[in-house]
Amino acid sequence: MKCIAVAFDHLDPYAVYGICKIRQDVFVVEQACPYPDLDGRDVEPETRHVLLMDDDALSGYARVLDDGDDGQSVWRIGRVLLAPDARGRGLADVIMETALSVAQGRDVVLDAQSPLAGWYATFGFEVSGPEFLEDGIPHTPMRLSRRRGR
């Protein structure tokens, strides 16, 4: 297994296809949540795609966005997932560690699916707002503050 972070313009067509497929398989099909996954943010120059590769197969993924929050520049981590056959082996930690290594120097925000808020807390994220429903799934906004000396 190896985990890398890549800009969109450095992805080959097979990698793009793999990203679209794994996101569709997990978020749209498995979680029964039809939503507009292709939101235009994948191709932004600052966006990094975190790919967990097992030989040539994409086993996990996350997306790191250069985002804004009330006039402050922050990183946003989202679309964090593992393929079903990669789960239960601690590999999601590798994805998050790689995503956080990309997201340096600023606070990091994410909207955790609420049952995973405790897992995100192990990386230093704290709840930053009330729970909300997104596409029928409870989410909890969270923030990793790096301005307090973390």
PDB file of C-alpha atoms in Angstrom:
ATOM      1  CA  MET A   1       0.000   0.000   0.000  1.00  0.00           C
ATOM      2  CA  LYS A   2       1.100   3.526  -0.724  1.00  0.00           C
ATOM      3  CA  CYS A   3      -0.695   6.815  -0.193  1.00  0.00           C
ATOM      4  CA  ILE A   4       0.010   9.863  -2.345  1.00  0.00           C
ATOM      5  CA  ALA A   5      -1.461  13.340  -2.848  1.00  0.00           C
ATOM      6  CA  VAL A   6      -1.768  14.547  -6.430  1.00  0.00           C
ATOM      7  CA  ALA A   7      -3.098  17.609  -8.253  1.00  0.00           C
ATOM      8  CA  PHE A   8      -5.813  16.926 -10.831  1.00  0.00           C
ATOM      9  CA  ASP A   9      -3.598  17.827 -13.775  1.00  0.00           C
ATOM     10  CA  HIS A  10      -1.126  15.112 -12.724  1.00  0.00           C
ATOM     11  CA  LEU A  11      -3.759  12.363 -12.710  1.00  0.00           C
ATOM     12  CA  ASP A  12      -3.962  10.083 -15.713  1.00  0.00           C
ATOM     13  CA  PRO A  13      -7.402   9.237 -17.169  1.00  0.00           C
ATOM     14  CA  TYR A  14      -7.453   5.843 -15.423  1.00  0.00           C
ATOM     15  CA  ALA A  15      -6.861   7.483 -12.036  1.00  0.00           C
ATOM     16  CA  VAL A  16      -9.674   9.991 -12.676  1.00  0.00           C
ATOM     17  CA  TYR A  17     -11.980   7.122 -13.642  1.00  0.00           C
ATOM     18  CA  GLY A  18     -10.974   5.223 -10.478  1.00  0.00           C
ATOM     19  CA  ILE A  19     -11.675   8.260  -8.296  1.00  0.00           C
ATOM     20  CA  CYS A  20     -15.099   8.837  -9.850  1.00  0.00           C
ATOM     21  CA  LYS A  21     -15.966   5.153  -9.560  1.00  0.00           C
ATOM     22  CA  ILE A  22     -14.936   4.666  -5.928  1.00  0.00           C
ATOM     23  CA  ARG A  23     -16.726   7.864  -4.859  1.00  0.00           C
ATOM     24  CA  GLN A  24     -19.856   6.757  -6.715  1.00  0.00           C
ATOM     25  CA  ASP A  25     -19.653   3.198  -5.332  1.00  0.00           C
ATOM     26  CA  VAL A  26     -19.373   4.361  -1.714  1.00  0.00           C
ATOM     27  CA  PHE A  27     -21.338   7.601  -1.484  1.00  0.00           C
ATOM     28  CA  VAL A  28     -24.037   7.164  -4.122  1.00  0.00           C
ATOM     29  CA  VAL A  29     -24.605   3.392  -4.271  1.00  0.00           C
ATOM     30  CA  GLU A  30     -23.566   2.029  -0.843  1.00  0.00           C
ATOM     31  CA  GLN A  31     -24.932   4.966   1.152  1.00  0.00           C
ATOM     32  CA  ALA A  32     -27.949   5.342  -1.163  1.00  0.00           C
ATOM     33  CA  CYS A  33     -27.293   9.045  -1.460  1.00  0.00           C
ATOM     34  CA  PRO A  34     -27.676  10.507  -4.948  1.00  0.00           C
ATOM     35  CA  TYR A  35     -25.923  13.854  -4.951  1.00  0.00           C
ATOM     36  CA  PRO A  36     -23.936  15.962  -7.449  1.00  0.00           C
ATOM     37  CA  ASP A  37     -20.454  14.570  -6.751  1.00  0.00           C
ATOM     38  CA  LEU A  38     -18.786  16.401  -9.643  1.00  0.00           C
ATOM     39  CA  ASP A  39     -18.962  19.870  -8.134  1.00  0.00           C
ATOM     40  CA  GLY A  40     -16.180  21.608 -10.045  1.00  0.00           C
ATOM     41  CA  ARG A  41     -13.770  21.580  -7.099  1.00  0.00           C
ATOM     42  CA  ASP A  42     -11.753  18.544  -8.233  1.00  0.00           C
ATOM     43  CA  VAL A  43     -10.020  20.515 -10.986  1.00  0.00           C
ATOM     44  CA  GLU A  44      -9.057  23.584  -8.928  1.00  0.00           C
ATOM     45  CA  PRO A  45      -5.263  24.067  -9.032  1.00  0.00           C
ATOM     46  CA  GLU A  46      -4.880  23.904  -5.235  1.00  0.00           C
ATOM     47  CA  THR A  47      -7.004  20.755  -4.780  1.00  0.00           C
ATOM     48  CA  ARG A  48      -5.105  17.596  -3.876  1.00  0.00           C
ATOM     49  CA  HIS A  49      -6.457  14.099  -4.374  1.00  0.00           C
ATOM     50  CA  VAL A  50      -5.238  11.642  -1.751  1.00  0.00           C
ATOM     51  CA  LEU A  51      -5.016   8.174  -3.261  1.00  0.00           C
ATOM     52  CA  LEU A  52      -4.464   5.008  -1.249  1.00  0.00           C
ATOM     53  CA  MET A  53      -3.137   2.527  -3.784  1.00  0.00           C
ATOM     54  CA  ASP A  54      -2.860  -1.242  -3.421  1.00  0.00           C
ATOM     55  CA  ASP A  55      -0.705  -2.105  -6.430  1.00  0.00           C
ATOM     56  CA  ASP A  56      -2.755  -0.560  -9.273  1.00  0.00           C
ATOM     57  CA  ALA A  57      -6.100  -0.592  -7.424  1.00  0.00           C
ATOM     58  CA  LEU A  58      -7.512   2.480  -5.694  1.00  0.00           C
ATOM     59  CA  SER A  59      -8.450   1.343  -2.172  1.00  0.00           C
ATOM     60  CA  GLY A  60      -9.093   4.681  -0.492  1.00  0.00           C
ATOM     61  CA  TYR A  61      -9.463   8.352  -1.205  1.00  0.00           C
ATOM     62  CA  ALA A  62      -9.805  11.855   0.255  1.00  0.00           C
ATOM     63  CA  ARG A  63      -9.909  15.328  -1.234  1.00  0.00           C
ATOM     64  CA  VAL A  64      -8.125  18.381   0.189  1.00  0.00           C
ATOM     65  CA  LEU A  65      -9.494  21.778  -0.863  1.00  0.00           C
ATOM     66  CA  ASP A  66      -8.112  25.266  -0.413  1.00  0.00           C
ATOM     67  CA  ASP A  67     -11.200  26.808   1.171  1.00  0.00           C
ATOM     68  CA  GLY A  68     -12.408  29.970   2.842  1.00  0.00           C
ATOM     69  CA  ASP A  69     -14.332  30.328   6.077  1.00  0.00           C
ATOM     70  CA  ASP A  70     -15.660  33.727   7.193  1.00  0.00           C
ATOM     71  CA  GLY A  71     -12.818  35.493   5.394  1.00  0.00           C
ATOM     72  CA  GLN A  72     -10.175  33.142   6.806  1.00  0.00           C
ATOM     73  CA  SER A  73      -8.257  30.774   4.593  1.00  0.00           C
ATOM     74  CA  VAL A  74      -8.579  27.149   5.693  1.00  0.00           C
ATOM     75  CA  TRP A  75      -8.083  23.723   4.227  1.00  0.00           C
ATOM     76  CA  ARG A  76     -11.114  21.458   3.825  1.00  0.00           C
ATOM     77  CA  ILE A  77     -10.843  17.679   3.833  1.00  0.00           C
ATOM     78  CA  GLY A  78     -13.718  15.732   2.349  1.00  0.00           C
ATOM     79  CA  ARG A  79     -14.812  12.686   0.380  1.00  0.00           C
ATOM     80  CA  VAL A  80     -12.853  10.475   2.811  1.00  0.00           C
ATOM     81  CA  LEU A  81     -13.551   6.821   2.025  1.00  0.00           C
ATOM     82  CA  LEU A  82     -12.258   3.273   1.861  1.00  0.00           C
ATOM     83  CA  ALA A  83     -13.331   0.555  -0.547  1.00  0.00           C
ATOM     84  CA  PRO A  84     -15.268  -2.155   1.340  1.00  0.00           C
ATOM     85  CA  ASP A  85     -12.450  -4.698   1.049  1.00  0.00           C
ATOM     86  CA  ALA A  86      -9.944  -2.236   2.570  1.00  0.00           C
ATOM     87  CA  ARG A  87     -11.922  -1.503   5.731  1.00  0.00           C
ATOM     88  CA  GLY A  88     -11.091  -2.657   9.235  1.00  0.00           C
ATOM     89  CA  ARG A  89      -7.304  -2.538   8.801  1.00  0.00           C
ATOM     90  CA  GLY A  90      -6.513   1.003   9.984  1.00  0.00           C
ATOM     91  CA  LEU A  91      -5.974   2.260   6.444  1.00  0.00           C
ATOM     92  CA  ALA A  92      -8.255   5.263   6.894  1.00  0.00           C
ATOM     93  CA  ASP A  93      -5.637   6.610   9.320  1.00  0.00           C
ATOM     94  CA  VAL A  94      -3.085   6.554   6.492  1.00  0.00           C
ATOM     95  CA  ILE A  95      -5.439   8.548   4.266  1.00  0.00           C
ATOM     96  CA  MET A  96      -6.046  11.174   6.955  1.00  0.00           C
ATOM     97  CA  GLU A  97      -2.348  11.443   7.847  1.00  0.00           C
ATOM     98  CA  THR A  98      -1.539  12.044   4.173  1.00  0.00           C
ATOM     99  CA  ALA A  99      -4.366  14.581   3.805  1.00  0.00           C
ATOM    100  CA  LEU A 100      -3.169  16.443   6.902  1.00  0.00           C
ATOM    101  CA  SER A 101       0.402  16.475   5.599  1.00  0.00           C
ATOM    102  CA  VAL A 102      -0.908  18.315   2.521  1.00  0.00           C
ATOM    103  CA  ALA A 103      -3.010  20.717   4.607  1.00  0.00           C
ATOM    104  CA  GLN A 104      -0.182  22.557   6.361  1.00  0.00           C
ATOM    105  CA  GLY A 105      -0.043  25.994   7.971  1.00  0.00           C
ATOM    106  CA  ARG A 106      -3.756  26.705   8.358  1.00  0.00           C
ATOM    107  CA  ASP A 107      -6.755  25.396  10.219  1.00  0.00           C
ATOM    108  CA  VAL A 108      -8.456  22.379   8.670  1.00  0.00           C
ATOM    109  CA  VAL A 109     -12.232  21.908   8.555  1.00  0.00           C
ATOM    110  CA  LEU A 110     -14.431  18.988   7.597  1.00  0.00           C
ATOM    111  CA  ASP A 111     -18.009  17.803   7.869  1.00  0.00           C
ATOM    112  CA  ALA A 112     -17.798  14.375   9.491  1.00  0.00           C
ATOM    113  CA  GLN A 113     -20.522  11.837   9.109  1.00  0.00           C
ATOM    114  CA  SER A 114     -21.614  12.012  12.755  1.00  0.00           C
ATOM    115  CA  PRO A 115     -20.789   8.402  13.727  1.00  0.00           C
ATOM    116  CA  LEU A 116     -17.174   9.127  12.684  1.00  0.00           C
ATOM    117  CA  ALA A 117     -16.726  12.328  14.721  1.00  0.00           C
ATOM    118  CA  GLY A 118     -14.883  10.407  17.453  1.00  0.00           C
ATOM    119  CA  TRP A 119     -12.436   8.999  14.921  1.00  0.00           C
ATOM    120  CA  TYR A 120     -11.718  12.464  13.510  1.00  0.00           C
ATOM    121  CA  ALA A 121     -11.179  13.686  17.089  1.00  0.00           C
ATOM    122  CA  THR A 122      -8.194  11.314  17.327  1.00  0.00           C
ATOM    123  CA  PHE A 123      -6.474  13.613  14.809  1.00  0.00           C
ATOM    124  CA  GLY A 124      -7.205  16.703  16.924  1.00  0.00           C
ATOM    125  CA  PHE A 125     -10.468  17.799  15.295  1.00  0.00           C
ATOM    126  CA  GLU A 126     -13.071  19.373  17.566  1.00  0.00           C
ATOM    127  CA  VAL A 127     -16.784  19.868  16.993  1.00  0.00           C
ATOM    128  CA  SER A 128     -17.279  23.395  15.661  1.00  0.00           C
ATOM    129  CA  GLY A 129     -21.047  23.624  15.220  1.00  0.00           C
ATOM    130  CA  PRO A 130     -24.365  21.838  15.532  1.00  0.00           C
ATOM    131  CA  GLU A 131     -25.102  18.570  13.791  1.00  0.00           C
ATOM    132  CA  PHE A 132     -26.927  18.919  10.467  1.00  0.00           C
ATOM    133  CA  LEU A 133     -28.405  16.680   7.798  1.00  0.00           C
ATOM    134  CA  GLU A 134     -26.730  16.541   4.417  1.00  0.00           C
ATOM    135  CA  ASP A 135     -28.462  14.342   1.866  1.00  0.00           C
ATOM    136  CA  GLY A 136     -30.312  12.649   4.732  1.00  0.00           C
ATOM    137  CA  ILE A 137     -27.098  11.731   6.610  1.00  0.00           C
ATOM    138  CA  PRO A 138     -26.234  13.358   9.980  1.00  0.00           C
ATOM    139  CA  HIS A 139     -22.990  15.341   9.786  1.00  0.00           C
ATOM    140  CA  THR A 140     -20.971  17.193  12.408  1.00  0.00           C
ATOM    141  CA  PRO A 141     -18.813  20.194  11.465  1.00  0.00           C
ATOM    142  CA  MET A 142     -15.306  19.888  12.895  1.00  0.00           C
ATOM    143  CA  ARG A 143     -12.141  21.994  12.959  1.00  0.00           C
ATOM    144  CA  LEU A 144      -8.493  21.277  13.604  1.00  0.00           C
ATOM    145  CA  SER A 145      -7.048  24.528  14.925  1.00  0.00           C
ATOM    146  CA  ARG A 146      -3.407  25.050  14.175  1.00  0.00           C
ATOM    147  CA  ARG A 147      -3.287  28.638  15.420  1.00  0.00           C
ATOM    148  CA  ARG A 148      -3.247  27.580  19.068  1.00  0.00           C
ATOM    149  CA  GLY A 149       0.191  26.033  18.780  1.00  0.00           C
ATOM    150  CA  ARG A 150      -0.918  22.571  17.643  1.00  0.00           C
TER     151      ARG A 150
END
